[in-house]
Coordinates of C-alpha atoms in Angstrom, one line a residue:
X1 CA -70.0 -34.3 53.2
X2 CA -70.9 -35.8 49.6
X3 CA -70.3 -31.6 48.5
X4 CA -67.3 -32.5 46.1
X5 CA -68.3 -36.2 44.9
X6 CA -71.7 -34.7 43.9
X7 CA -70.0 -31.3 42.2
X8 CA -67.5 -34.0 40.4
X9 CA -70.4 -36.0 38.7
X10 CA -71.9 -32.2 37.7
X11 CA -68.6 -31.5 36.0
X12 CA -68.3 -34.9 34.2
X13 CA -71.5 -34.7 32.7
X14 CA -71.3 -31.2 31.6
X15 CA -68.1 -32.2 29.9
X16 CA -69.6 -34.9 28.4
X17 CA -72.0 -32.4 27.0
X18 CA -74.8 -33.1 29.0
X19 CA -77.3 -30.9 30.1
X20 CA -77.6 -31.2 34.1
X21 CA -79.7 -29.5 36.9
X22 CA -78.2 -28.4 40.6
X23 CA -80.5 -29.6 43.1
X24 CA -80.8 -28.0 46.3
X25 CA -82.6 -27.6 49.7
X26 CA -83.6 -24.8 50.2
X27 CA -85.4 -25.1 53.9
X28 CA -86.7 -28.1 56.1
X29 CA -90.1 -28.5 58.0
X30 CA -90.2 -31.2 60.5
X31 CA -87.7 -34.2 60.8
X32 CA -85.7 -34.5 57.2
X33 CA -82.4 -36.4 56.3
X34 CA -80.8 -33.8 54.9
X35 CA -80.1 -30.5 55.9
X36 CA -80.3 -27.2 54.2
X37 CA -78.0 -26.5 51.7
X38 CA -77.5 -30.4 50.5
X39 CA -77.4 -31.2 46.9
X40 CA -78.0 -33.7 44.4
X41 CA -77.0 -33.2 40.5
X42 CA -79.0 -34.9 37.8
X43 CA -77.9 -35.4 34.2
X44 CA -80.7 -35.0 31.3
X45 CA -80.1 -38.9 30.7
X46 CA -81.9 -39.5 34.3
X47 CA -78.1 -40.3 35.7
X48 CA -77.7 -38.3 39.3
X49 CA -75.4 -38.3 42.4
X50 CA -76.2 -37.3 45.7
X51 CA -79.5 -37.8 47.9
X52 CA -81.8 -35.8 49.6
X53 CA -83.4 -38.2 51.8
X54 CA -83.6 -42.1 52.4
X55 CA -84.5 -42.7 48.9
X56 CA -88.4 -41.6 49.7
X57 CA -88.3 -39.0 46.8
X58 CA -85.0 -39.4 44.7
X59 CA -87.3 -41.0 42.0
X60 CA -89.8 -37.6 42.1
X61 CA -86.8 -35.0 41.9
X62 CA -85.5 -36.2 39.2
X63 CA -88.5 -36.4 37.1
X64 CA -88.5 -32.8 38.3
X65 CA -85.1 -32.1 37.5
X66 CA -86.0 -32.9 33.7
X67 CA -89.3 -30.8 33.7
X68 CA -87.2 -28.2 34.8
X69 CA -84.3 -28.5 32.2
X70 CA -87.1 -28.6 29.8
X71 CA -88.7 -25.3 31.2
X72 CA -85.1 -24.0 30.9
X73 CA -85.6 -21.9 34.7
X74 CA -85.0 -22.4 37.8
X75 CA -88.0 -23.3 40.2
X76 CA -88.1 -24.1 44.0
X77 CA -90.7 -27.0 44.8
X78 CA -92.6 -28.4 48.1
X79 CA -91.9 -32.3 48.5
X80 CA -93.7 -33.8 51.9
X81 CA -95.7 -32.1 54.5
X82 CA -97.6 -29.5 52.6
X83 CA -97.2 -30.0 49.0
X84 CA -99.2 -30.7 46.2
X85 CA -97.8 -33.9 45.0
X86 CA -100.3 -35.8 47.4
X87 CA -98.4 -39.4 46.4
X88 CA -95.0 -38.6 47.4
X89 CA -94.7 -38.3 51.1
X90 CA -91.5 -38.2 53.3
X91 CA -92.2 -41.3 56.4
X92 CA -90.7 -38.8 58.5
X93 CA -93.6 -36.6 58.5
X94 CA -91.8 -33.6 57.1
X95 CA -91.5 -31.1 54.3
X96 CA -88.6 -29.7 51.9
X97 CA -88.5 -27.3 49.6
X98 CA -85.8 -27.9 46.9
X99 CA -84.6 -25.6 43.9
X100 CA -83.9 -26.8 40.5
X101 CA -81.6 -24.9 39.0
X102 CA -80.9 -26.1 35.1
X103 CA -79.0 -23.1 34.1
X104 CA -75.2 -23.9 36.1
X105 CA -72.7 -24.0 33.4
X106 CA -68.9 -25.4 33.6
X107 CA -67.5 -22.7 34.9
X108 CA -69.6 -22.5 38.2
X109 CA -68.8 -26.3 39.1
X110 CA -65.3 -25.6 38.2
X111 CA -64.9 -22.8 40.7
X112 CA -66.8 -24.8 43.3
X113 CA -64.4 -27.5 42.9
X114 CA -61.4 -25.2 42.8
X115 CA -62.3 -23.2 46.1
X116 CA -63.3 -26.9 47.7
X117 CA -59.5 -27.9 46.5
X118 CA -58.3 -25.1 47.9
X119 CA -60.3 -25.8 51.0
X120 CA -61.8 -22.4 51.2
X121 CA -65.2 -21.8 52.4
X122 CA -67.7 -20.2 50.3
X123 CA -70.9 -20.3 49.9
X124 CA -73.8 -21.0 46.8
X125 CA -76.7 -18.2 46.1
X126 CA -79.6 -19.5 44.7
X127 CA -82.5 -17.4 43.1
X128 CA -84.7 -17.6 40.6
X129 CA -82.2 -16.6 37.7
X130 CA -79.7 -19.2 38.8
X131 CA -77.0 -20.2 41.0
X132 CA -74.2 -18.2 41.9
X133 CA -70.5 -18.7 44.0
X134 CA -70.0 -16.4 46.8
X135 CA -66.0 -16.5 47.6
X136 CA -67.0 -16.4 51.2
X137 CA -68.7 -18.6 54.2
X138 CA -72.6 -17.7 54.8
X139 CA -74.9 -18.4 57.1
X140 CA -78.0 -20.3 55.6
X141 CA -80.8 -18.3 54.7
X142 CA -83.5 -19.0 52.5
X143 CA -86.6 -16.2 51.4
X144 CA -89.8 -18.7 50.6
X145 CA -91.5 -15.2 49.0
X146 CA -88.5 -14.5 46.7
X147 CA -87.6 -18.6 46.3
X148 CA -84.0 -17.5 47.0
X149 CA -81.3 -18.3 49.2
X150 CA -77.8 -18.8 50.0
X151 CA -75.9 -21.4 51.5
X152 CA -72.4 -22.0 53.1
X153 CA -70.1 -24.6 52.7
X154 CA -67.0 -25.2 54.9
X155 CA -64.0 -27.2 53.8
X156 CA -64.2 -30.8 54.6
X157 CA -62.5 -32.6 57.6
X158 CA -58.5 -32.8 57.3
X159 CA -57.5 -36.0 59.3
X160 CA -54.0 -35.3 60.1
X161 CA -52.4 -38.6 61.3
X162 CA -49.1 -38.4 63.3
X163 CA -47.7 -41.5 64.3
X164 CA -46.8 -45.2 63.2
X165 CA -48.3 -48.7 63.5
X166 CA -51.3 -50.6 62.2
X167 CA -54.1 -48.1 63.5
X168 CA -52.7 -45.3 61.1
X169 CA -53.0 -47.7 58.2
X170 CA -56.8 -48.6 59.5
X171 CA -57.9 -44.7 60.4
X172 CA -56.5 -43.5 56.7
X173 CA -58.5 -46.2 54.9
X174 CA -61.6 -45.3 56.8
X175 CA -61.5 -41.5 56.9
X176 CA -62.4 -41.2 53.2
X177 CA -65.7 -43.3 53.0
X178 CA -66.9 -40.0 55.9
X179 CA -65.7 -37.7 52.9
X180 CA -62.8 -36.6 55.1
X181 CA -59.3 -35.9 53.5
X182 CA -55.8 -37.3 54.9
X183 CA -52.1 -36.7 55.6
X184 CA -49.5 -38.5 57.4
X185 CA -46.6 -37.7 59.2
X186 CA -44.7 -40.9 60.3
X187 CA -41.3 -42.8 61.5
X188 CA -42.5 -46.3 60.1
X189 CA -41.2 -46.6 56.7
X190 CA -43.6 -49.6 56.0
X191 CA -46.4 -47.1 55.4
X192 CA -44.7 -44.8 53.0
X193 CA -46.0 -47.0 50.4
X194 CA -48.9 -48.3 51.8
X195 CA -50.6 -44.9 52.3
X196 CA -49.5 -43.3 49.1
X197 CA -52.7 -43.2 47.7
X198 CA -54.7 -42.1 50.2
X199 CA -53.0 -38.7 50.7
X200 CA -49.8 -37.1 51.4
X201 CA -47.6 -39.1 53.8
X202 CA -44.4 -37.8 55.1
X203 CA -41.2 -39.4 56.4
X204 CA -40.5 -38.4 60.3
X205 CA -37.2 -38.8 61.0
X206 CA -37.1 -37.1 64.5
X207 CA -39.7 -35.6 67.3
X208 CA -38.2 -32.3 66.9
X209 CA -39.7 -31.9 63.0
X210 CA -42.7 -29.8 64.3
X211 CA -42.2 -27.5 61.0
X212 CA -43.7 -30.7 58.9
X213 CA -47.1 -30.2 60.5
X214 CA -50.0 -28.4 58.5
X215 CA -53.3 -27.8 59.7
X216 CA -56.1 -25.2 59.2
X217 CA -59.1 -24.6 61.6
X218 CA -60.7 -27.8 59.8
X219 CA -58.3 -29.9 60.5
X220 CA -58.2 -32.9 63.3
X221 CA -54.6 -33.5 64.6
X222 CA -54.6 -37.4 65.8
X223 CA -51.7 -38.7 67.3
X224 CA -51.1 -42.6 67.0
X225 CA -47.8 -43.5 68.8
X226 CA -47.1 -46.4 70.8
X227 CA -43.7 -44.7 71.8
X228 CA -44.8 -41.8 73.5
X229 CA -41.8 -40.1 73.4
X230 CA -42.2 -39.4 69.6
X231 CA -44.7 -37.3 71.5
X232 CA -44.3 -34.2 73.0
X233 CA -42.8 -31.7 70.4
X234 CA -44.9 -32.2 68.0
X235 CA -47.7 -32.4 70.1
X236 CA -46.7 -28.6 71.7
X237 CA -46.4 -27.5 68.1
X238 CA -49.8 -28.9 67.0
X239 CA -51.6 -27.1 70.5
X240 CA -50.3 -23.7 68.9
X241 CA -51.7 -24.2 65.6
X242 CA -55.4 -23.9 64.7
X243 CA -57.5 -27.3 64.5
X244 CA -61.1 -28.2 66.0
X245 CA -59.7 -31.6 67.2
X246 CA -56.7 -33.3 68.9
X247 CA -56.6 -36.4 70.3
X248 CA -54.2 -39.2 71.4
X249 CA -53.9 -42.6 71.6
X250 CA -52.7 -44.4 75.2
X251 CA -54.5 -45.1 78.2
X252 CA -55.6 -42.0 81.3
X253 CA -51.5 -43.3 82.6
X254 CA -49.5 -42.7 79.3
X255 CA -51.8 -39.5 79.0
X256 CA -50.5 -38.3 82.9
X257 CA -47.5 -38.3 82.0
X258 CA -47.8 -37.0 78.5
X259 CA -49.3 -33.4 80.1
X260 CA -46.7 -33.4 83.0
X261 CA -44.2 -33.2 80.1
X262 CA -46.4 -30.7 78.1
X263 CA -46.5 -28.9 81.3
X264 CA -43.0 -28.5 82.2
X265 CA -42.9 -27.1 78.5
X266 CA -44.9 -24.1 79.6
X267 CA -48.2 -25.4 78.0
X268 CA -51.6 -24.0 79.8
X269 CA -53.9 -26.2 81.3
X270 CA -56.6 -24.4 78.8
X271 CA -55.2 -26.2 76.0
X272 CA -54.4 -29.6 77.9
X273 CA -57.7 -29.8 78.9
X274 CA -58.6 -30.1 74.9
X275 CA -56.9 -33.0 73.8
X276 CA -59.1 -35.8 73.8
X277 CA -57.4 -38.8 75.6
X278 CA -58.2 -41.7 75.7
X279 CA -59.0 -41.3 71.9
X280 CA -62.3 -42.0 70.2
X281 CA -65.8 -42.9 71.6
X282 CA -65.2 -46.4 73.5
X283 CA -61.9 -46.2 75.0
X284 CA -61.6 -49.5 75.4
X285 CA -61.0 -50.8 71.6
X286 CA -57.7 -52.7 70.8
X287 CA -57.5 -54.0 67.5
X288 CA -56.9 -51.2 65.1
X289 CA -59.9 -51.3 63.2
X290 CA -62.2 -50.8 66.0
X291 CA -59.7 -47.9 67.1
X292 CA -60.1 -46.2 63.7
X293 CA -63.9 -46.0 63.7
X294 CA -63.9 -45.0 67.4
X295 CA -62.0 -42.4 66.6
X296 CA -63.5 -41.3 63.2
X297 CA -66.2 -41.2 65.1
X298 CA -64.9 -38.8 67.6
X299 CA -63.6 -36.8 65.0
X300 CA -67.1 -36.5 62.8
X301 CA -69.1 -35.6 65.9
X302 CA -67.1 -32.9 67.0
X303 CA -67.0 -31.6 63.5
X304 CA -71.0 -31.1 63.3
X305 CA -70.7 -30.0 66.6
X306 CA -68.3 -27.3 66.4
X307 CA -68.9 -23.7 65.6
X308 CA -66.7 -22.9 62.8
X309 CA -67.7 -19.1 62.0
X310 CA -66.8 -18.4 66.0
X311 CA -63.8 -20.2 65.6
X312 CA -62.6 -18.3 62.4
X313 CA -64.0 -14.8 64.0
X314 CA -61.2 -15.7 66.9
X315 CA -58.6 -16.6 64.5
X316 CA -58.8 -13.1 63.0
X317 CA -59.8 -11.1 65.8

């Protein structure tokens, strides 16, 4: 999920006239860190951000990187199992093949960026004349004989936090070091300042302001109430709209009686049976800091594990 903090030091350096190279991988033999279609950027000064494994070749690529900007061409090159460079070797036993691509300019970080802002999949085509955005989600694919591929990205995690107390405070300052994104809606006026830098946060002045929820099919609805009965409008509102996660804090009794009251509401079993309850991995955390990561964790998992083009096909369809 380092997408936009590695597309950010791209922009910087080209606006500080640098020349800099896109690195990607393209495919992935055996066990690797890093999956197809994650990227590093290095600058012409040897500066880069991102990482394509556990530091075993960082030094190698960009070395490469710079032969390449001084080639001025793209080029897609073996590192591990299988290639020449008999000196560098992955522990893991595998093989990647990244592309260099010196020739992005401004304009293609730019509309990354944008799109990412506007969190809108799309996807990056690489070949050997460059690197191109594709306004739309693809599924990898990468042609060794023709060194090209293409590459989608999906918008990152939305944590949408709904509810008051120290653990909301704990979970917004943790979300961002996963790359995740936040807003709050909440009753306790203490955090209205406390959060204001970490994403929108929004005054709830009664259960029934169900229009003040926002969410796309990225986004993980997370509901943080001691007082349960802040509860259940929002909570029927936020089962309507499209998410890949919703959980709640409280223990298997407050969660009982939290679906009897969804249920007299005319809410299905179907979509009781998805909110996760008792919230996060270990269910028995109390302090808030251990509930954040619990449930950060939660969150992350079911992120990778989630089918996102089946999700959006259903939206639409």
């Amino acid at each position: 999920m380092d997408l936009q903090r590695v597309l950010q030091f791209l922009l910087q350096r080209q606006g500080a006239g640098d020349a800099c190279v896109l690195v990607t991988v393209c495919a992935v033999e055996g066990s690797s860190m890093r999956n197809p279609g994650s990227i590093m950027a290095v600058s012409e000064t040897g500066e880069y951000e991102g990482s394509l494994s556990g530091g075993c070749i960082e030094n190698a690529v960009v070395a490469e990187a710079r032969q390449a900007l001084e080639a001025g061409a793209p080029r897609v090159v073996r590192f591990g199992a299988g290639s020449p460079f008999l000196d560098i070797k992955l522990p893991c036993g595998g093989g990647l093949d990244v592309h260099f691509c010196p020739t992005v300019d401004h304009a293609f970080t730019a509309q990354c960026l944008d799109l990412i802002a506007q969190r809108t999949p799309f996807s990056i085509a690489l070949s050997p004349s460059g690197a191109e955005v594709l306004r739309e989600w693809r599924p990898t694919q990468f042609d060794p004989e023709a060194d090209a591929g293409v590459f989608g990205h999906w918008p990152v995690p939305k944590i949408q936090i709904i509810g008051h107390g120290a653990a909301v405070e704990a979970l917004v300052k943790l979300s961002p070091s996963m790359g995740c994104t936040n807003a709050v809606l909440t009753p306790d006026e203490r955090l209205l300042p406390a959060l204001k830098d970490y994403g929108p946060v929004t005054r709830l002045e009664r259960i029934n302001q169900t229009d003040l929820l926002n969410s796309d099919p990225w986004t993980a609805l997370i509901f943080l109430f001691h007082d349960h009965d802040w509860e259940i409008d929002l909570m029927e509102r936020a089962l309507e709209l499209p998410h890949f996660y919703i959980g709640a804090m409280g223990g298997r009794r407050a969660h009982a009686a939290r679906c009897a009251a969804l249920l007299a509401r005319g809410v299905s079993q179907e979509k009781l049976d998805t909110i996760r309850a008792p919230i996060g991995v270990f269910h028995s955390s109390r302090d808030p800091q251990t509930l954040a990561l619990s449930t950060l964790a939660q969150v992350i998992r079911t992120y990778h594990e989630t089918d996102f083009a089946a999700q959006c096909e259903r939206a639409l369809g």
